[in-house]
Amino acid sequence: MTTQTLSEAKMTHHDLLKGQVAIVTGSGRGIGLAIARRLASAGAQAVITDITQEFADGGAKELTDKGMKAQGFICNVTDVQSIEKMAEDVMSKFGKIDILINNAGITRDTLIMRMKLEDWNAVIETNLTSVFKVTQSVVKNMSKANYGRIVNIASVIGMHGNFGQANYAASKAGVIALTKTIAKEYASKNITCNAIAPGFIDTAMTQKLKDDIKQKYMEFIPLKRFGQPEDVAEAAHYFCTGGSYVTGQVIVVDGGMFM
Ligand SMILES: NC(=O)c1ccc[n+]([C@@H]2O[C@H](COP(=O)([O-])OP(=O)(O)OC[C@H]3O[C@@H](n4cnc5c(N)ncnc54)[C@H](O)[C@@H]3O)[C@@H](O)[C@H]2O)c1
């Protein structure tokens, strides 16, 4: 048995990711910010990236105010130049990238009947093509270092489909298939890649839904509460700390909605 004291155990827990650099896309708020906070609370240097410098800095400030290590970088995940610049800046500032959380995402909900091609394209570009682009840009550094943890934020909708979300469902299903492919191609480089499929999480994305729709969702959630961004962050933390023999998997965080 170990003679470790409780305070030593706590210290170790807080230090699990000490010295590691974690990029989280779209982390100015919502689930991305909660993941960045969770990883930074375990000692990681959080790289908060979002579509504007202002959003990124806002998220970073929230963490640094709490004494965590965080810095904001602008990164539009639909723009290869913006991605490459962010990755280069992070490499020159911190020297490595251990963790990548592909989180940025949008919705443009409407029935197929009314969906414009631009609504389709915007969601596929932002939610799916972005994961390919950001991963491609970051994974080469992970490969050289022979270490990496990639976590992609998918959705239960990508496994089950949903009325009014053809574009979103297809993008998230694509993220799951891409996750498994990255896992296969990079396993030999000691890089794991997993996905999280959240259910209904209380963020700006779902706050815009009408009350009757929210009530309908609640009926199907056995745990009888909407998820919090921190519930998703806990799963991301698992993939980045433990779980070194787990790759190509999808963990559902949905209060039991789909089982
Ligand atoms: N909220 C939910 O119920 C739920 C459920 C399942 C999956 N998700 C997924 O979780 C992720 C985060 O969603 P959220 O609920 O926190 O939403 P959110 O709208 O609160 O946050 C999304 C973030 O992504 C950023 N973003 C949007 N477009 C971007 C771009 N082109 N480049 C960089 N950043 C961009 C936004 O500025 C914002 O900070 C998304 O991928 C979403 O699809 C959310």
Tab-separated table of C-alpha atoms and ligand atoms in Angstrom:
chain	number	residue	atom	x	y	z
A	1	MET	CA	0.000	0.000	0.000
A	2	THR	CA	1.093	3.521	-0.673
A	3	THR	CA	1.849	5.870	2.172
A	4	GLN	CA	0.771	8.863	0.101
A	5	THR	CA	-1.061	11.469	2.173
A	6	LEU	CA	-4.315	13.013	1.070
A	7	SER	CA	-2.669	16.342	0.238
A	8	GLU	CA	-0.015	14.546	-1.821
A	9	ALA	CA	-2.754	12.667	-3.655
A	10	LYS	CA	-4.545	15.947	-4.343
A	11	MET	CA	-1.332	17.503	-5.579
A	12	THR	CA	-0.773	14.619	-8.001
A	13	HIS	CA	-4.342	14.936	-9.251
A	14	HIS	CA	-3.853	18.633	-9.965
A	15	ASP	CA	-0.577	17.921	-11.695
A	16	LEU	CA	-1.729	15.160	-14.055
A	17	LEU	CA	-1.316	17.392	-17.106
A	18	LYS	CA	1.497	19.570	-15.813
A	19	GLY	CA	3.737	20.719	-18.656
A	20	GLN	CA	1.262	19.648	-21.339
A	21	VAL	CA	-0.068	22.040	-23.958
A	22	ALA	CA	-3.754	21.706	-24.846
A	23	ILE	CA	-5.420	23.423	-27.797
A	24	VAL	CA	-9.208	23.685	-27.614
A	25	THR	CA	-11.019	25.093	-30.656
A	26	GLY	CA	-14.068	27.314	-30.167
A	27	SER	CA	-13.257	27.640	-26.477
A	28	GLY	CA	-14.225	31.261	-25.855
A	29	ARG	CA	-17.369	29.944	-24.150
A	30	GLY	CA	-19.603	26.917	-23.656
A	31	ILE	CA	-18.344	23.331	-23.784
A	32	GLY	CA	-14.935	24.331	-25.188
A	33	LEU	CA	-14.270	26.724	-22.329
A	34	ALA	CA	-15.350	24.114	-19.753
A	35	ILE	CA	-12.953	21.581	-21.313
A	36	ALA	CA	-10.102	24.108	-21.322
A	37	ARG	CA	-10.849	24.894	-17.666
A	38	ARG	CA	-10.880	21.198	-16.729
A	39	LEU	CA	-7.557	20.516	-18.481
A	40	ALA	CA	-5.963	23.674	-17.049
A	41	SER	CA	-7.152	22.698	-13.569
A	42	ALA	CA	-5.123	19.508	-14.053
A	43	GLY	CA	-2.065	21.645	-14.781
A	44	ALA	CA	-2.165	21.978	-18.570
A	45	GLN	CA	-1.266	25.135	-20.445
A	46	ALA	CA	-4.613	25.915	-22.109
A	47	VAL	CA	-4.609	27.372	-25.599
A	48	ILE	CA	-7.990	29.051	-25.946
A	49	THR	CA	-8.832	29.559	-29.601
A	50	ASP	CA	-11.917	31.108	-31.157
A	51	ILE	CA	-13.123	32.891	-34.263
A	52	THR	CA	-12.194	36.332	-32.891
A	53	GLN	CA	-9.228	37.337	-30.708
A	54	GLU	CA	-11.739	38.975	-28.366
A	55	PHE	CA	-13.650	35.701	-27.772
A	56	ALA	CA	-10.398	33.801	-27.247
A	57	ASP	CA	-9.019	36.402	-24.825
A	58	GLY	CA	-12.302	36.449	-22.912
A	59	GLY	CA	-12.114	32.704	-22.294
A	60	ALA	CA	-8.423	32.842	-21.447
A	61	LYS	CA	-8.981	35.651	-18.939
A	62	GLU	CA	-11.573	33.602	-17.092
A	63	LEU	CA	-8.931	30.914	-16.510
A	64	THR	CA	-5.965	33.171	-15.738
A	65	ASP	CA	-8.139	35.050	-13.213
A	66	LYS	CA	-8.456	31.713	-11.408
A	67	GLY	CA	-4.680	31.246	-11.451
A	68	MET	CA	-4.635	28.759	-14.340
A	69	LYS	CA	-2.315	28.817	-17.343
A	70	ALA	CA	-4.179	30.019	-20.444
A	71	GLN	CA	-3.640	32.183	-23.479
A	72	GLY	CA	-6.023	33.268	-26.228
A	73	PHE	CA	-5.258	32.785	-29.933
A	74	ILE	CA	-7.467	33.636	-32.881
A	75	CYS	CA	-8.308	30.611	-35.032
A	76	ASN	CA	-11.149	30.380	-37.528
A	77	VAL	CA	-11.478	26.631	-38.017
A	78	THR	CA	-12.845	27.050	-41.537
A	79	ASP	CA	-9.738	28.913	-42.684
A	80	VAL	CA	-6.538	26.914	-43.296
A	81	GLN	CA	-4.300	29.993	-43.065
A	82	SER	CA	-5.794	30.975	-39.724
A	83	ILE	CA	-5.325	27.402	-38.426
A	84	GLU	CA	-1.703	27.161	-39.630
A	85	LYS	CA	-0.852	30.522	-38.092
A	86	MET	CA	-2.342	29.505	-34.734
A	87	ALA	CA	-0.468	26.169	-34.760
A	88	GLU	CA	2.812	27.930	-35.637
A	89	ASP	CA	2.308	30.568	-32.953
A	90	VAL	CA	1.565	27.898	-30.358
A	91	MET	CA	4.647	25.882	-31.380
A	92	SER	CA	6.930	28.903	-31.194
A	93	LYS	CA	5.464	30.011	-27.855
A	94	PHE	CA	5.152	26.640	-26.059
A	95	GLY	CA	7.332	24.307	-28.154
A	96	LYS	CA	4.845	21.434	-28.406
A	97	ILE	CA	1.212	20.399	-28.638
A	98	ASP	CA	0.128	17.410	-26.531
A	99	ILE	CA	-3.639	17.707	-26.679
A	100	LEU	CA	-6.076	18.840	-29.354
A	101	ILE	CA	-9.776	19.194	-28.637
A	102	ASN	CA	-11.784	19.771	-31.825
A	103	ASN	CA	-14.805	21.475	-30.323
A	104	ALA	CA	-15.842	24.451	-32.493
A	105	GLY	CA	-19.259	23.897	-34.017
A	106	ILE	CA	-22.450	25.565	-35.201
A	107	THR	CA	-26.053	24.701	-36.031
A	108	ARG	CA	-28.235	25.960	-38.897
A	109	ASP	CA	-31.397	23.987	-38.206
A	110	THR	CA	-34.244	23.624	-40.656
A	111	LEU	CA	-36.122	20.802	-42.377
A	112	ILE	CA	-34.499	19.324	-45.497
A	113	MET	CA	-37.375	20.715	-47.516
A	114	ARG	CA	-36.262	24.258	-46.652
A	115	MET	CA	-32.526	23.792	-46.152
A	116	LYS	CA	-30.398	25.972	-48.402
A	117	LEU	CA	-27.169	24.620	-49.801
A	118	GLU	CA	-25.329	27.378	-47.938
A	119	ASP	CA	-26.792	26.141	-44.617
A	120	TRP	CA	-25.619	22.645	-45.486
A	121	ASN	CA	-22.140	23.808	-46.519
A	122	ALA	CA	-21.606	26.140	-43.548
A	123	VAL	CA	-22.314	23.365	-41.042
A	124	ILE	CA	-20.240	20.720	-42.851
A	125	GLU	CA	-17.334	23.182	-43.200
A	126	THR	CA	-17.411	24.353	-39.586
A	127	ASN	CA	-18.165	21.041	-37.852
A	128	LEU	CA	-16.524	18.401	-40.048
A	129	THR	CA	-14.023	19.764	-42.567
A	130	SER	CA	-12.516	21.828	-39.736
A	131	VAL	CA	-11.656	18.678	-37.787
A	132	PHE	CA	-9.720	17.376	-40.783
A	133	LYS	CA	-7.934	20.704	-41.279
A	134	VAL	CA	-6.998	21.398	-37.657
A	135	THR	CA	-5.965	17.808	-37.028
A	136	GLN	CA	-3.805	17.729	-40.154
A	137	SER	CA	-2.071	20.894	-39.076
A	138	VAL	CA	-1.437	19.801	-35.468
A	139	VAL	CA	-0.877	16.053	-35.736
A	140	LYS	CA	2.460	16.375	-37.522
A	141	ASN	CA	3.924	17.941	-34.372
A	142	MET	CA	2.394	15.197	-32.232
A	143	SER	CA	3.845	12.548	-34.563
A	144	LYS	CA	7.358	13.957	-34.186
A	145	ALA	CA	6.955	13.961	-30.411
A	146	ASN	CA	5.496	10.438	-30.493
A	147	TYR	CA	2.657	11.532	-28.215
A	148	GLY	CA	-0.789	13.013	-28.644
A	149	ARG	CA	-4.351	13.036	-27.389
A	150	ILE	CA	-7.051	14.149	-29.807
A	151	VAL	CA	-10.668	14.461	-28.691
A	152	ASN	CA	-13.400	15.397	-31.142
A	153	ILE	CA	-16.749	16.743	-29.991
A	154	ALA	CA	-19.411	14.909	-31.982
A	155	SER	CA	-23.063	14.585	-30.892
A	156	VAL	CA	-25.710	11.957	-30.236
A	157	ILE	CA	-27.447	13.502	-33.247
A	158	GLY	CA	-24.574	12.151	-35.377
A	159	MET	CA	-25.566	8.629	-34.265
A	160	HIS	CA	-29.358	8.925	-34.399
A	161	GLY	CA	-30.261	11.803	-36.744
A	162	ASN	CA	-32.816	14.477	-35.882
A	163	PHE	CA	-35.634	16.440	-37.439
A	164	GLY	CA	-34.348	19.756	-38.770
A	165	GLN	CA	-30.696	18.801	-38.386
A	166	ALA	CA	-29.711	17.032	-41.622
A	167	ASN	CA	-26.564	19.129	-41.979
A	168	TYR	CA	-25.617	18.865	-38.306
A	169	ALA	CA	-26.324	15.115	-38.059
A	170	ALA	CA	-24.274	14.408	-41.187
A	171	SER	CA	-21.397	16.580	-39.940
A	172	LYS	CA	-21.282	14.814	-36.559
A	173	ALA	CA	-21.566	11.329	-38.100
A	174	GLY	CA	-18.625	12.363	-40.254
A	175	VAL	CA	-16.699	13.442	-37.158
A	176	ILE	CA	-17.186	9.970	-35.657
A	177	ALA	CA	-15.907	8.201	-38.795
A	178	LEU	CA	-13.003	10.652	-39.036
A	179	THR	CA	-12.167	10.006	-35.362
A	180	LYS	CA	-11.818	6.267	-36.022
A	181	THR	CA	-9.666	6.900	-39.082
A	182	ILE	CA	-7.317	9.268	-37.225
A	183	ALA	CA	-7.136	6.653	-34.438
A	184	LYS	CA	-6.057	3.996	-36.933
A	185	GLU	CA	-3.579	6.127	-38.889
A	186	TYR	CA	-1.822	7.556	-35.822
A	187	ALA	CA	-1.917	4.740	-33.262
A	188	SER	CA	1.655	3.787	-34.161
A	189	LYS	CA	2.705	7.315	-33.154
A	190	ASN	CA	1.249	6.895	-29.668
A	191	ILE	CA	-1.560	9.279	-30.542
A	192	THR	CA	-5.067	8.369	-29.414
A	193	CYS	CA	-8.164	9.879	-30.980
A	194	ASN	CA	-11.600	9.564	-29.426
A	195	ALA	CA	-14.939	11.326	-29.697
A	196	ILE	CA	-17.488	12.554	-27.207
A	197	ALA	CA	-21.145	12.510	-28.198
A	198	PRO	CA	-22.980	14.903	-25.886
A	199	GLY	CA	-26.758	14.905	-25.628
A	200	PHE	CA	-28.565	18.091	-24.588
A	201	ILE	CA	-26.047	20.413	-22.937
A	202	ASP	CA	-27.063	23.765	-21.485
A	203	THR	CA	-25.080	26.301	-23.570
A	204	ALA	CA	-25.783	29.213	-25.940
A	205	MET	CA	-26.320	26.613	-28.690
A	206	THR	CA	-29.323	25.057	-26.921
A	207	GLN	CA	-30.510	28.161	-25.055
A	208	LYS	CA	-31.848	29.481	-28.364
A	209	LEU	CA	-34.270	26.527	-28.679
A	210	LYS	CA	-37.939	27.144	-27.868
A	211	ASP	CA	-39.206	26.106	-24.418
A	212	ASP	CA	-41.600	23.457	-25.752
A	213	ILE	CA	-38.725	21.780	-27.619
A	214	LYS	CA	-36.571	21.819	-24.489
A	215	GLN	CA	-39.444	20.247	-22.512
A	216	LYS	CA	-39.743	17.524	-25.152
A	217	TYR	CA	-36.040	16.684	-24.799
A	218	MET	CA	-36.346	16.590	-21.008
A	219	GLU	CA	-39.010	13.873	-21.242
A	220	PHE	CA	-36.415	11.578	-22.826
A	221	ILE	CA	-33.604	12.228	-20.336
A	222	PRO	CA	-33.685	9.579	-17.568
A	223	LEU	CA	-31.368	11.642	-15.337
A	224	LYS	CA	-33.970	14.450	-15.539
A	225	ARG	CA	-31.597	17.343	-16.058
A	226	PHE	CA	-29.867	18.960	-18.996
A	227	GLY	CA	-26.140	18.327	-19.142
A	228	GLN	CA	-23.681	21.014	-18.097
A	229	PRO	CA	-20.537	21.838	-20.108
A	230	GLU	CA	-18.568	20.393	-17.161
A	231	ASP	CA	-20.177	16.974	-17.749
A	232	VAL	CA	-18.595	16.908	-21.214
A	233	ALA	CA	-15.313	18.288	-19.860
A	234	GLU	CA	-15.052	15.340	-17.462
A	235	ALA	CA	-15.060	12.894	-20.394
A	236	ALA	CA	-12.414	14.938	-22.237
A	237	HIS	CA	-10.278	14.932	-19.088
A	238	TYR	CA	-10.497	11.129	-18.973
A	239	PHE	CA	-9.212	10.753	-22.534
A	240	CYS	CA	-6.318	13.119	-21.825
A	241	THR	CA	-5.230	11.715	-18.459
A	242	GLY	CA	-6.168	8.034	-18.177
A	243	GLY	CA	-7.415	6.006	-21.070
A	244	SER	CA	-4.063	5.477	-22.768
A	245	TYR	CA	-5.272	2.083	-24.148
A	246	VAL	CA	-8.536	3.583	-25.419
A	247	THR	CA	-8.675	4.859	-28.993
A	248	GLY	CA	-11.239	5.208	-31.772
A	249	GLN	CA	-14.087	5.259	-29.262
A	250	VAL	CA	-17.182	7.378	-28.819
A	251	ILE	CA	-18.364	8.124	-25.298
A	252	VAL	CA	-21.965	9.286	-24.988
A	253	VAL	CA	-22.633	11.975	-22.357
A	254	ASP	CA	-26.397	12.415	-22.534
A	255	GLY	CA	-27.979	11.642	-19.154
A	256	GLY	CA	-29.172	8.323	-20.588
A	257	MET	CA	-31.253	9.813	-23.425
A	258	PHE	CA	-30.043	7.177	-25.892
A	259	MET	CA	-29.238	3.713	-24.559
B	1	LIG	N1	-24.866	22.234	-26.554
B	1	LIG	C1	-25.200	21.013	-26.895
B	1	LIG	O1	-26.284	20.516	-26.511
B	1	LIG	C2	-24.294	20.165	-27.720
B	1	LIG	C3	-24.637	18.822	-27.906
B	1	LIG	C4	-23.820	18.010	-28.663
B	1	LIG	C5	-22.673	18.531	-29.233
B	1	LIG	N2	-22.363	19.855	-29.060
B	1	LIG	C6	-21.146	20.337	-29.708
B	1	LIG	O2	-20.285	20.908	-28.755
B	1	LIG	C7	-19.469	21.894	-29.390
B	1	LIG	C8	-19.511	23.192	-28.593
B	1	LIG	O3	-20.843	23.659	-28.591
B	1	LIG	P1	-21.449	24.644	-27.481
B	1	LIG	O4	-22.745	24.063	-27.056
B	1	LIG	O5	-20.438	24.968	-26.463
B	1	LIG	O6	-21.805	25.900	-28.404
B	1	LIG	P2	-21.439	27.457	-28.308
B	1	LIG	O7	-22.167	28.067	-29.428
B	1	LIG	O8	-21.657	27.943	-26.923
B	1	LIG	O9	-19.857	27.476	-28.575
B	1	LIG	C9	-19.305	27.261	-29.841
B	1	LIG	C10	-18.012	28.025	-29.941
B	1	LIG	O10	-17.446	27.759	-31.232
B	1	LIG	C11	-17.023	28.987	-31.778
B	1	LIG	N3	-16.993	28.939	-33.239
B	1	LIG	C12	-18.025	28.936	-34.108
B	1	LIG	N4	-17.587	28.950	-35.371
B	1	LIG	C13	-16.238	28.962	-35.303
B	1	LIG	C14	-15.193	29.000	-36.283
B	1	LIG	N5	-15.464	29.016	-37.600
B	1	LIG	N6	-13.907	29.008	-35.854
B	1	LIG	C15	-13.632	28.989	-34.533
B	1	LIG	N7	-14.561	28.959	-33.569
B	1	LIG	C16	-15.850	28.958	-33.951
B	1	LIG	C17	-18.003	30.012	-31.253
B	1	LIG	O11	-17.477	31.339	-31.345
B	1	LIG	C18	-18.200	29.532	-29.818
B	1	LIG	O12	-17.241	30.074	-28.936
B	1	LIG	C19	-19.998	22.019	-30.820
B	1	LIG	O13	-19.197	21.234	-31.686
B	1	LIG	C20	-21.385	21.421	-30.717
B	1	LIG	O14	-21.832	20.919	-31.945
B	1	LIG	C21	-23.139	20.677	-28.317
